[in-house]
Amino acid sequence: MRRALVLGGGGFTGIGWELGVLSGLRDSGVDLTEADLIVGTSAGSVVGAQITSGVPLEALFARQLRPPNGEVTARLSRRVLARMVWAFLTERDPARARARIGRIAHSSSTASLAERREVISARLPSHDWPKCDLRITAVNARTGQRAAFGRDSGVALPDAVLASCAVPGVWPPAIINGQLYIDGGVCSAANADLAAGYDHVVVLAPIGAGMGPVPSPAEQLARLPGSPRTALVVPSAAAKEAIGSNPLDPARRAPAARAGRAQAAEILDEVRAAWGAATPA
């Protein structure tokens, strides 16, 4: 029985919400961090690196409640967003659409890559790859092809997370082996297809929708071969209110984390069944 945990993208609030859900579920006896495979995309890459670092989950959750000192509020401009949406809706080839977005990302970001790497590195309790199978997604900005970095990829963990969190038009593309990489969410909000072959799959997706050639997490789960037992968790109405309209606002991280922890009670039975976890006596 092999289990996969898929952690989707969703900015600062996505990190908080996912850690809230994970800690709430663990308190109720369902520990998703024991997965055989963990897939992290964007915000999920940060969470994946954190929960495999050896730091207790409760401590990671507590960190989300602290004031977001040193974190900068960002926002994707409407102009850049419109250009990306247009690329997705007018390009039939998904890889070519992603490459177009890669060019937009390269031309529109003015942030410092070195400073951004320092911020990402500070979020990671450990800069070493864990022994478990952690895969972090990113997209090659030139070819539009997805990469899934792991401990055998030869890529440093902070660089993999940096690439996965390189939101186009907000943060600069990461440079890995001379290639530019952007946010793994450009390929999919969760990249749940990487869980193919696993018997039990749980997806935490702060963003549950797809767009154009970008499949939604639900669509990817439905296409997994072998009929695995699955559960897709997206923010509840209360969690959406806590998250607010800008997932890149660090001030909303703590409310999102608390909302995720509260939501865990609502989805406990569904997740326990999908995970194949025993019901407490």
PDB file of C-alpha atoms in Angstrom:
ATOM      1  CA  MET A   1       0.000   0.000   0.000  1.00  0.00           C
ATOM      2  CA  ARG A   2       1.713   3.147  -1.225  1.00  0.00           C
ATOM      3  CA  ARG A   3       0.555   6.637  -0.314  1.00  0.00           C
ATOM      4  CA  ALA A   4       1.129   9.994  -1.979  1.00  0.00           C
ATOM      5  CA  LEU A   5       0.542  13.464  -0.575  1.00  0.00           C
ATOM      6  CA  VAL A   6       0.194  16.248  -3.149  1.00  0.00           C
ATOM      7  CA  LEU A   7       0.603  19.845  -1.987  1.00  0.00           C
ATOM      8  CA  GLY A   8      -0.591  22.521  -4.394  1.00  0.00           C
ATOM      9  CA  GLY A   9       0.315  26.151  -4.908  1.00  0.00           C
ATOM     10  CA  GLY A  10      -1.326  29.180  -3.353  1.00  0.00           C
ATOM     11  CA  GLY A  11       1.097  31.810  -2.071  1.00  0.00           C
ATOM     12  CA  PHE A  12       1.670  32.771   1.561  1.00  0.00           C
ATOM     13  CA  THR A  13      -1.882  31.858   2.465  1.00  0.00           C
ATOM     14  CA  GLY A  14      -1.536  28.488   0.766  1.00  0.00           C
ATOM     15  CA  ILE A  15       1.447  27.656   2.969  1.00  0.00           C
ATOM     16  CA  GLY A  16      -0.454  28.595   6.097  1.00  0.00           C
ATOM     17  CA  TRP A  17      -3.648  26.814   5.102  1.00  0.00           C
ATOM     18  CA  GLU A  18      -1.868  23.581   4.167  1.00  0.00           C
ATOM     19  CA  LEU A  19       0.102  23.467   7.400  1.00  0.00           C
ATOM     20  CA  GLY A  20      -3.110  24.157   9.295  1.00  0.00           C
ATOM     21  CA  VAL A  21      -4.909  21.267   7.587  1.00  0.00           C
ATOM     22  CA  LEU A  22      -1.958  18.919   8.104  1.00  0.00           C
ATOM     23  CA  SER A  23      -1.603  19.751  11.798  1.00  0.00           C
ATOM     24  CA  GLY A  24      -5.340  19.462  12.391  1.00  0.00           C
ATOM     25  CA  LEU A  25      -5.508  16.081  10.712  1.00  0.00           C
ATOM     26  CA  ARG A  26      -2.496  14.817  12.610  1.00  0.00           C
ATOM     27  CA  ASP A  27      -4.107  15.876  15.891  1.00  0.00           C
ATOM     28  CA  SER A  28      -7.045  13.637  14.914  1.00  0.00           C
ATOM     29  CA  GLY A  29      -4.845  10.642  14.139  1.00  0.00           C
ATOM     30  CA  VAL A  30      -4.257  11.005  10.392  1.00  0.00           C
ATOM     31  CA  ASP A  31      -0.637  11.875   9.676  1.00  0.00           C
ATOM     32  CA  LEU A  32      -0.235  12.691   5.992  1.00  0.00           C
ATOM     33  CA  THR A  33       3.452  13.481   6.463  1.00  0.00           C
ATOM     34  CA  GLU A  34       4.102   9.738   6.547  1.00  0.00           C
ATOM     35  CA  ALA A  35       3.482   9.583   2.775  1.00  0.00           C
ATOM     36  CA  ASP A  36       5.759   7.503   0.573  1.00  0.00           C
ATOM     37  CA  LEU A  37       5.736  10.325  -1.986  1.00  0.00           C
ATOM     38  CA  ILE A  38       5.279  14.051  -1.416  1.00  0.00           C
ATOM     39  CA  VAL A  39       4.747  16.315  -4.429  1.00  0.00           C
ATOM     40  CA  GLY A  40       5.157  20.045  -3.819  1.00  0.00           C
ATOM     41  CA  THR A  41       4.217  22.851  -6.179  1.00  0.00           C
ATOM     42  CA  SER A  42       4.944  26.518  -5.412  1.00  0.00           C
ATOM     43  CA  ALA A  43       3.567  27.059  -1.887  1.00  0.00           C
ATOM     44  CA  GLY A  44       3.376  23.280  -1.645  1.00  0.00           C
ATOM     45  CA  SER A  45       7.098  23.020  -2.314  1.00  0.00           C
ATOM     46  CA  VAL A  46       7.768  25.109   0.790  1.00  0.00           C
ATOM     47  CA  VAL A  47       5.395  22.983   2.850  1.00  0.00           C
ATOM     48  CA  GLY A  48       6.872  19.761   1.444  1.00  0.00           C
ATOM     49  CA  ALA A  49      10.392  20.856   2.349  1.00  0.00           C
ATOM     50  CA  GLN A  50       9.280  21.944   5.811  1.00  0.00           C
ATOM     51  CA  ILE A  51       7.367  18.815   6.810  1.00  0.00           C
ATOM     52  CA  THR A  52      10.254  16.552   5.718  1.00  0.00           C
ATOM     53  CA  SER A  53      12.893  18.619   7.554  1.00  0.00           C
ATOM     54  CA  GLY A  54      12.569  16.852  10.906  1.00  0.00           C
ATOM     55  CA  VAL A  55      10.944  19.861  12.585  1.00  0.00           C
ATOM     56  CA  PRO A  56       7.734  18.833  14.399  1.00  0.00           C
ATOM     57  CA  LEU A  57       4.552  19.688  12.522  1.00  0.00           C
ATOM     58  CA  GLU A  58       3.181  21.572  15.522  1.00  0.00           C
ATOM     59  CA  ALA A  59       6.237  23.842  15.505  1.00  0.00           C
ATOM     60  CA  LEU A  60       5.834  24.475  11.775  1.00  0.00           C
ATOM     61  CA  PHE A  61       2.203  25.417  12.325  1.00  0.00           C
ATOM     62  CA  ALA A  62       3.154  27.734  15.174  1.00  0.00           C
ATOM     63  CA  ARG A  63       5.584  29.546  12.872  1.00  0.00           C
ATOM     64  CA  GLN A  64       2.667  30.457  10.613  1.00  0.00           C
ATOM     65  CA  LEU A  65       1.063  32.396  13.444  1.00  0.00           C
ATOM     66  CA  ARG A  66       4.031  34.711  13.944  1.00  0.00           C
ATOM     67  CA  PRO A  67       4.124  38.242  12.480  1.00  0.00           C
ATOM     68  CA  PRO A  68       5.394  38.046   8.878  1.00  0.00           C
ATOM     69  CA  ASN A  69       8.535  40.070   9.513  1.00  0.00           C
ATOM     70  CA  GLY A  70      10.780  40.366   6.461  1.00  0.00           C
ATOM     71  CA  GLU A  71       8.114  39.125   4.045  1.00  0.00           C
ATOM     72  CA  VAL A  72       6.921  41.507   1.358  1.00  0.00           C
ATOM     73  CA  THR A  73       3.351  41.792   0.122  1.00  0.00           C
ATOM     74  CA  ALA A  74       3.251  41.197  -3.625  1.00  0.00           C
ATOM     75  CA  ARG A  75       0.528  41.336  -6.213  1.00  0.00           C
ATOM     76  CA  LEU A  76       0.317  40.163  -9.796  1.00  0.00           C
ATOM     77  CA  SER A  77      -0.492  43.143 -12.016  1.00  0.00           C
ATOM     78  CA  ARG A  78      -3.671  42.987 -14.065  1.00  0.00           C
ATOM     79  CA  ARG A  79      -1.696  43.615 -17.247  1.00  0.00           C
ATOM     80  CA  VAL A  80       0.652  40.668 -16.716  1.00  0.00           C
ATOM     81  CA  LEU A  81      -2.229  38.463 -15.577  1.00  0.00           C
ATOM     82  CA  ALA A  82      -4.173  39.325 -18.734  1.00  0.00           C
ATOM     83  CA  ARG A  83      -1.155  38.438 -20.902  1.00  0.00           C
ATOM     84  CA  MET A  84      -0.816  35.048 -19.195  1.00  0.00           C
ATOM     85  CA  VAL A  85      -4.506  34.259 -19.459  1.00  0.00           C
ATOM     86  CA  TRP A  86      -4.391  35.163 -23.136  1.00  0.00           C
ATOM     87  CA  ALA A  87      -1.412  32.838 -23.656  1.00  0.00           C
ATOM     88  CA  PHE A  88      -3.294  29.948 -22.068  1.00  0.00           C
ATOM     89  CA  LEU A  89      -6.540  30.548 -23.917  1.00  0.00           C
ATOM     90  CA  THR A  90      -5.067  31.077 -27.379  1.00  0.00           C
ATOM     91  CA  GLU A  91      -2.338  28.431 -27.466  1.00  0.00           C
ATOM     92  CA  ARG A  92      -3.374  24.841 -28.167  1.00  0.00           C
ATOM     93  CA  ASP A  93      -0.025  23.338 -27.197  1.00  0.00           C
ATOM     94  CA  PRO A  94       0.287  23.495 -23.379  1.00  0.00           C
ATOM     95  CA  ALA A  95       4.102  23.493 -23.475  1.00  0.00           C
ATOM     96  CA  ARG A  96       4.145  26.391 -25.928  1.00  0.00           C
ATOM     97  CA  ALA A  97       1.695  28.297 -23.724  1.00  0.00           C
ATOM     98  CA  ARG A  98       3.957  27.752 -20.733  1.00  0.00           C
ATOM     99  CA  ALA A  99       6.984  28.892 -22.737  1.00  0.00           C
ATOM    100  CA  ARG A 100       5.119  32.090 -23.664  1.00  0.00           C
ATOM    101  CA  ILE A 101       4.476  32.681 -19.986  1.00  0.00           C
ATOM    102  CA  GLY A 102       8.136  31.987 -19.327  1.00  0.00           C
ATOM    103  CA  ARG A 103       9.050  34.832 -21.670  1.00  0.00           C
ATOM    104  CA  ILE A 104       6.552  37.092 -19.924  1.00  0.00           C
ATOM    105  CA  ALA A 105       8.073  36.167 -16.560  1.00  0.00           C
ATOM    106  CA  HIS A 106      11.594  36.867 -17.766  1.00  0.00           C
ATOM    107  CA  SER A 107      10.677  40.273 -19.153  1.00  0.00           C
ATOM    108  CA  SER A 108       8.342  41.565 -16.451  1.00  0.00           C
ATOM    109  CA  SER A 109      10.037  40.853 -13.104  1.00  0.00           C
ATOM    110  CA  THR A 110      12.380  43.454 -11.629  1.00  0.00           C
ATOM    111  CA  ALA A 111      12.963  41.808  -8.250  1.00  0.00           C
ATOM    112  CA  SER A 112      16.422  40.695  -7.140  1.00  0.00           C
ATOM    113  CA  LEU A 113      17.017  36.973  -7.594  1.00  0.00           C
ATOM    114  CA  ALA A 114      19.686  36.953  -4.876  1.00  0.00           C
ATOM    115  CA  GLU A 115      17.357  38.595  -2.363  1.00  0.00           C
ATOM    116  CA  ARG A 116      14.550  36.248  -3.331  1.00  0.00           C
ATOM    117  CA  ARG A 117      16.805  33.232  -2.727  1.00  0.00           C
ATOM    118  CA  GLU A 118      17.610  34.534   0.757  1.00  0.00           C
ATOM    119  CA  VAL A 119      13.891  34.804   1.541  1.00  0.00           C
ATOM    120  CA  ILE A 120      13.168  31.277   0.291  1.00  0.00           C
ATOM    121  CA  SER A 121      16.188  29.838   2.123  1.00  0.00           C
ATOM    122  CA  ALA A 122      14.998  31.418   5.368  1.00  0.00           C
ATOM    123  CA  ARG A 123      11.678  29.564   5.067  1.00  0.00           C
ATOM    124  CA  LEU A 124      13.385  26.168   4.975  1.00  0.00           C
ATOM    125  CA  PRO A 125      14.431  24.629   8.313  1.00  0.00           C
ATOM    126  CA  SER A 126      16.900  22.417   6.427  1.00  0.00           C
ATOM    127  CA  HIS A 127      18.665  22.967   3.117  1.00  0.00           C
ATOM    128  CA  ASP A 128      19.319  19.257   2.647  1.00  0.00           C
ATOM    129  CA  TRP A 129      17.048  16.980   0.687  1.00  0.00           C
ATOM    130  CA  PRO A 130      15.138  14.577   2.943  1.00  0.00           C
ATOM    131  CA  LYS A 131      15.573  10.822   2.710  1.00  0.00           C
ATOM    132  CA  CYS A 132      11.930  10.403   1.710  1.00  0.00           C
ATOM    133  CA  ASP A 133      10.733  10.883  -1.872  1.00  0.00           C
ATOM    134  CA  LEU A 134      10.054  14.617  -2.158  1.00  0.00           C
ATOM    135  CA  ARG A 135       9.492  15.982  -5.646  1.00  0.00           C
ATOM    136  CA  ILE A 136       9.342  19.703  -6.334  1.00  0.00           C
ATOM    137  CA  THR A 137       7.874  20.939  -9.583  1.00  0.00           C
ATOM    138  CA  ALA A 138       8.950  23.823 -11.794  1.00  0.00           C
ATOM    139  CA  VAL A 139       8.619  24.761 -15.459  1.00  0.00           C
ATOM    140  CA  ASN A 140      11.476  25.425 -17.867  1.00  0.00           C
ATOM    141  CA  ALA A 141      10.850  29.008 -18.981  1.00  0.00           C
ATOM    142  CA  ARG A 142      12.274  28.401 -22.468  1.00  0.00           C
ATOM    143  CA  THR A 143      10.769  25.040 -23.390  1.00  0.00           C
ATOM    144  CA  GLY A 144       7.650  25.033 -21.227  1.00  0.00           C
ATOM    145  CA  GLN A 145       8.472  21.516 -20.037  1.00  0.00           C
ATOM    146  CA  ARG A 146       7.834  20.537 -16.443  1.00  0.00           C
ATOM    147  CA  ALA A 147      10.637  19.406 -14.182  1.00  0.00           C
ATOM    148  CA  ALA A 148      10.210  17.457 -10.953  1.00  0.00           C
ATOM    149  CA  PHE A 149      13.330  17.937  -8.857  1.00  0.00           C
ATOM    150  CA  GLY A 150      14.257  15.402  -6.193  1.00  0.00           C
ATOM    151  CA  ARG A 151      17.227  14.386  -4.091  1.00  0.00           C
ATOM    152  CA  ASP A 152      18.881  12.661  -7.066  1.00  0.00           C
ATOM    153  CA  SER A 153      18.445  15.626  -9.422  1.00  0.00           C
ATOM    154  CA  GLY A 154      21.705  17.309  -8.493  1.00  0.00           C
ATOM    155  CA  VAL A 155      19.776  20.506  -7.698  1.00  0.00           C
ATOM    156  CA  ALA A 156      20.073  22.128  -4.269  1.00  0.00           C
ATOM    157  CA  LEU A 157      16.841  22.064  -2.298  1.00  0.00           C
ATOM    158  CA  PRO A 158      16.628  25.873  -1.871  1.00  0.00           C
ATOM    159  CA  ASP A 159      17.091  26.318  -5.624  1.00  0.00           C
ATOM    160  CA  ALA A 160      14.346  23.800  -6.397  1.00  0.00           C
ATOM    161  CA  VAL A 161      11.948  25.605  -4.049  1.00  0.00           C
ATOM    162  CA  LEU A 162      13.042  28.973  -5.450  1.00  0.00           C
ATOM    163  CA  ALA A 163      12.152  27.786  -8.949  1.00  0.00           C
ATOM    164  CA  SER A 164       8.842  26.284  -7.894  1.00  0.00           C
ATOM    165  CA  CYS A 165       7.839  29.565  -6.195  1.00  0.00           C
ATOM    166  CA  ALA A 166       8.888  31.863  -9.074  1.00  0.00           C
ATOM    167  CA  VAL A 167       5.433  33.300  -9.742  1.00  0.00           C
ATOM    168  CA  PRO A 168       5.526  34.785 -13.269  1.00  0.00           C
ATOM    169  CA  GLY A 169       5.367  38.549 -13.284  1.00  0.00           C
ATOM    170  CA  VAL A 170       6.046  38.734  -9.545  1.00  0.00           C
ATOM    171  CA  TRP A 171       9.320  36.946  -8.796  1.00  0.00           C
ATOM    172  CA  PRO A 172      12.253  36.416 -11.172  1.00  0.00           C
ATOM    173  CA  PRO A 173      12.824  33.019 -12.810  1.00  0.00           C
ATOM    174  CA  ALA A 174      15.338  30.834 -11.000  1.00  0.00           C
ATOM    175  CA  ILE A 175      18.551  29.811 -12.723  1.00  0.00           C
ATOM    176  CA  ILE A 176      19.353  26.095 -12.516  1.00  0.00           C
ATOM    177  CA  ASN A 177      22.171  24.602 -14.568  1.00  0.00           C
ATOM    178  CA  GLY A 178      22.062  27.596 -16.877  1.00  0.00           C
ATOM    179  CA  GLN A 179      18.317  27.264 -17.509  1.00  0.00           C
ATOM    180  CA  LEU A 180      15.527  29.560 -16.352  1.00  0.00           C
ATOM    181  CA  TYR A 181      12.684  28.016 -14.351  1.00  0.00           C
ATOM    182  CA  ILE A 182       9.346  29.414 -13.230  1.00  0.00           C
ATOM    183  CA  ASP A 183       6.543  28.398 -10.878  1.00  0.00           C
ATOM    184  CA  GLY A 184       5.428  24.773 -11.145  1.00  0.00           C
ATOM    185  CA  GLY A 185       1.846  26.026 -10.906  1.00  0.00           C
ATOM    186  CA  VAL A 186       2.146  27.219 -14.498  1.00  0.00           C
ATOM    187  CA  CYS A 187       1.863  23.544 -15.454  1.00  0.00           C
ATOM    188  CA  SER A 188      -0.766  22.618 -12.873  1.00  0.00           C
ATOM    189  CA  ALA A 189      -2.027  24.005  -9.584  1.00  0.00           C
ATOM    190  CA  ALA A 190      -1.022  20.735  -7.921  1.00  0.00           C
ATOM    191  CA  ASN A 191       0.644  18.416 -10.487  1.00  0.00           C
ATOM    192  CA  ALA A 192      -1.327  15.523  -9.046  1.00  0.00           C
ATOM    193  CA  ASP A 193      -0.522  13.369 -12.082  1.00  0.00           C
ATOM    194  CA  LEU A 194       2.889  12.720 -10.502  1.00  0.00           C
ATOM    195  CA  ALA A 195       1.082  10.496  -7.991  1.00  0.00           C
ATOM    196  CA  ALA A 196       0.315   7.937 -10.715  1.00  0.00           C
ATOM    197  CA  GLY A 197       0.904   4.393  -9.482  1.00  0.00           C
ATOM    198  CA  TYR A 198       0.126   5.100  -5.838  1.00  0.00           C
ATOM    199  CA  ASP A 199      -2.755   3.369  -4.055  1.00  0.00           C
ATOM    200  CA  HIS A 200      -3.853   6.249  -1.823  1.00  0.00           C
ATOM    201  CA  VAL A 201      -3.606   9.887  -2.870  1.00  0.00           C
ATOM    202  CA  VAL A 202      -4.580  12.995  -0.924  1.00  0.00           C
ATOM    203  CA  VAL A 203      -4.324  16.417  -2.549  1.00  0.00           C
ATOM    204  CA  LEU A 204      -4.359  19.679  -0.616  1.00  0.00           C
ATOM    205  CA  ALA A 205      -5.082  22.350  -3.218  1.00  0.00           C
ATOM    206  CA  PRO A 206      -5.415  25.996  -2.166  1.00  0.00           C
ATOM    207  CA  ILE A 207      -6.297  26.632  -5.821  1.00  0.00           C
ATOM    208  CA  GLY A 208      -8.824  24.104  -7.062  1.00  0.00           C
ATOM    209  CA  ALA A 209      -9.484  25.420 -10.558  1.00  0.00           C
ATOM    210  CA  GLY A 210      -7.811  24.904 -13.913  1.00  0.00           C
ATOM    211  CA  MET A 211      -7.726  27.151 -16.950  1.00  0.00           C
ATOM    212  CA  GLY A 212      -7.406  26.396 -20.649  1.00  0.00           C
ATOM    213  CA  PRO A 213      -4.686  23.749 -21.051  1.00  0.00           C
ATOM    214  CA  VAL A 214      -3.989  23.789 -17.305  1.00  0.00           C
ATOM    215  CA  PRO A 215      -5.905  20.881 -15.735  1.00  0.00           C
ATOM    216  CA  SER A 216      -7.569  21.246 -12.372  1.00  0.00           C
ATOM    217  CA  PRO A 217      -6.485  18.952  -9.504  1.00  0.00           C
ATOM    218  CA  ALA A 218      -9.842  17.153  -9.766  1.00  0.00           C
ATOM    219  CA  GLU A 219      -9.270  16.431 -13.460  1.00  0.00           C
ATOM    220  CA  GLN A 220      -5.806  15.072 -12.763  1.00  0.00           C
ATOM    221  CA  LEU A 221      -7.053  12.858  -9.956  1.00  0.00           C
ATOM    222  CA  ALA A 222      -9.790  11.467 -12.195  1.00  0.00           C
ATOM    223  CA  ARG A 223      -7.187  10.468 -14.769  1.00  0.00           C
ATOM    224  CA  LEU A 224      -4.919   8.567 -12.391  1.00  0.00           C
ATOM    225  CA  PRO A 225      -4.609   4.942 -13.518  1.00  0.00           C
ATOM    226  CA  GLY A 226      -5.563   1.996 -11.384  1.00  0.00           C
ATOM    227  CA  SER A 227      -8.493   3.600  -9.535  1.00  0.00           C
ATOM    228  CA  PRO A 228      -6.610   4.676  -6.405  1.00  0.00           C
ATOM    229  CA  ARG A 229      -8.495   5.905  -3.362  1.00  0.00           C
ATOM    230  CA  THR A 230      -8.295   9.676  -3.459  1.00  0.00           C
ATOM    231  CA  ALA A 231      -9.365  12.811  -1.623  1.00  0.00           C
ATOM    232  CA  LEU A 232      -9.174  16.380  -2.868  1.00  0.00           C
ATOM    233  CA  VAL A 233      -9.231  19.073  -0.191  1.00  0.00           C
ATOM    234  CA  VAL A 234      -9.772  22.707  -1.206  1.00  0.00           C
ATOM    235  CA  PRO A 235     -10.411  25.671   1.091  1.00  0.00           C
ATOM    236  CA  SER A 236     -13.848  25.786   2.678  1.00  0.00           C
ATOM    237  CA  ALA A 237     -15.992  28.909   2.527  1.00  0.00           C
ATOM    238  CA  ALA A 238     -14.611  29.992   5.898  1.00  0.00           C
ATOM    239  CA  ALA A 239     -11.055  29.331   4.769  1.00  0.00           C
ATOM    240  CA  LYS A 240     -11.570  31.328   1.577  1.00  0.00           C
ATOM    241  CA  GLU A 241     -12.748  34.274   3.651  1.00  0.00           C
ATOM    242  CA  ALA A 242      -9.675  33.978   5.885  1.00  0.00           C
ATOM    243  CA  ILE A 243      -7.370  33.733   2.865  1.00  0.00           C
ATOM    244  CA  GLY A 244      -8.764  36.870   1.279  1.00  0.00           C
ATOM    245  CA  SER A 245      -8.315  38.126  -2.253  1.00  0.00           C
ATOM    246  CA  ASN A 246      -4.522  38.196  -2.431  1.00  0.00           C
ATOM    247  CA  PRO A 247      -2.694  34.938  -1.627  1.00  0.00           C
ATOM    248  CA  LEU A 248       0.605  36.847  -1.771  1.00  0.00           C
ATOM    249  CA  ASP A 249      -0.280  38.938   1.291  1.00  0.00           C
ATOM    250  CA  PRO A 250       1.768  37.608   4.242  1.00  0.00           C
ATOM    251  CA  ALA A 251      -0.600  39.305   6.704  1.00  0.00           C
ATOM    252  CA  ARG A 252      -3.259  36.737   5.739  1.00  0.00           C
ATOM    253  CA  ARG A 253      -0.995  33.768   6.480  1.00  0.00           C
ATOM    254  CA  ALA A 254      -1.980  33.335  10.145  1.00  0.00           C
ATOM    255  CA  PRO A 255      -5.753  33.565   9.522  1.00  0.00           C
ATOM    256  CA  ALA A 256      -5.358  31.057   6.684  1.00  0.00           C
ATOM    257  CA  ALA A 257      -3.438  28.685   8.948  1.00  0.00           C
ATOM    258  CA  ARG A 258      -6.097  28.830  11.663  1.00  0.00           C
ATOM    259  CA  ALA A 259      -8.832  28.291   9.083  1.00  0.00           C
ATOM    260  CA  GLY A 260      -7.008  25.258   7.689  1.00  0.00           C
ATOM    261  CA  ARG A 261      -6.687  23.737  11.122  1.00  0.00           C
ATOM    262  CA  ALA A 262     -10.388  24.269  11.776  1.00  0.00           C
ATOM    263  CA  GLN A 263     -11.292  22.773   8.402  1.00  0.00           C
ATOM    264  CA  ALA A 264      -9.424  19.569   9.209  1.00  0.00           C
ATOM    265  CA  ALA A 265     -12.314  18.406  11.382  1.00  0.00           C
ATOM    266  CA  GLU A 266     -14.714  18.814   8.469  1.00  0.00           C
ATOM    267  CA  ILE A 267     -12.733  16.656   6.044  1.00  0.00           C
ATOM    268  CA  LEU A 268     -11.345  14.127   8.530  1.00  0.00           C
ATOM    269  CA  ASP A 269     -13.540  11.164   7.557  1.00  0.00           C
ATOM    270  CA  GLU A 270     -13.018  11.696   3.829  1.00  0.00           C
ATOM    271  CA  VAL A 271      -9.258  11.946   4.171  1.00  0.00           C
ATOM    272  CA  ARG A 272      -9.031   9.016   6.578  1.00  0.00           C
ATOM    273  CA  ALA A 273     -10.906   6.793   4.116  1.00  0.00           C
ATOM    274  CA  ALA A 274      -8.746   7.858   1.178  1.00  0.00           C
ATOM    275  CA  TRP A 275      -5.551   7.449   3.187  1.00  0.00           C
ATOM    276  CA  GLY A 276      -6.489   3.992   4.363  1.00  0.00           C
ATOM    277  CA  ALA A 277      -5.975   5.017   7.988  1.00  0.00           C
ATOM    278  CA  ALA A 278      -7.623   3.086  10.761  1.00  0.00           C
ATOM    279  CA  THR A 279     -10.483   4.712  12.630  1.00  0.00           C
ATOM    280  CA  PRO A 280      -9.628   5.168  16.331  1.00  0.00           C
ATOM    281  CA  ALA A 281     -11.480   2.797  18.632  1.00  0.00           C
TER     282      ALA A 281
END
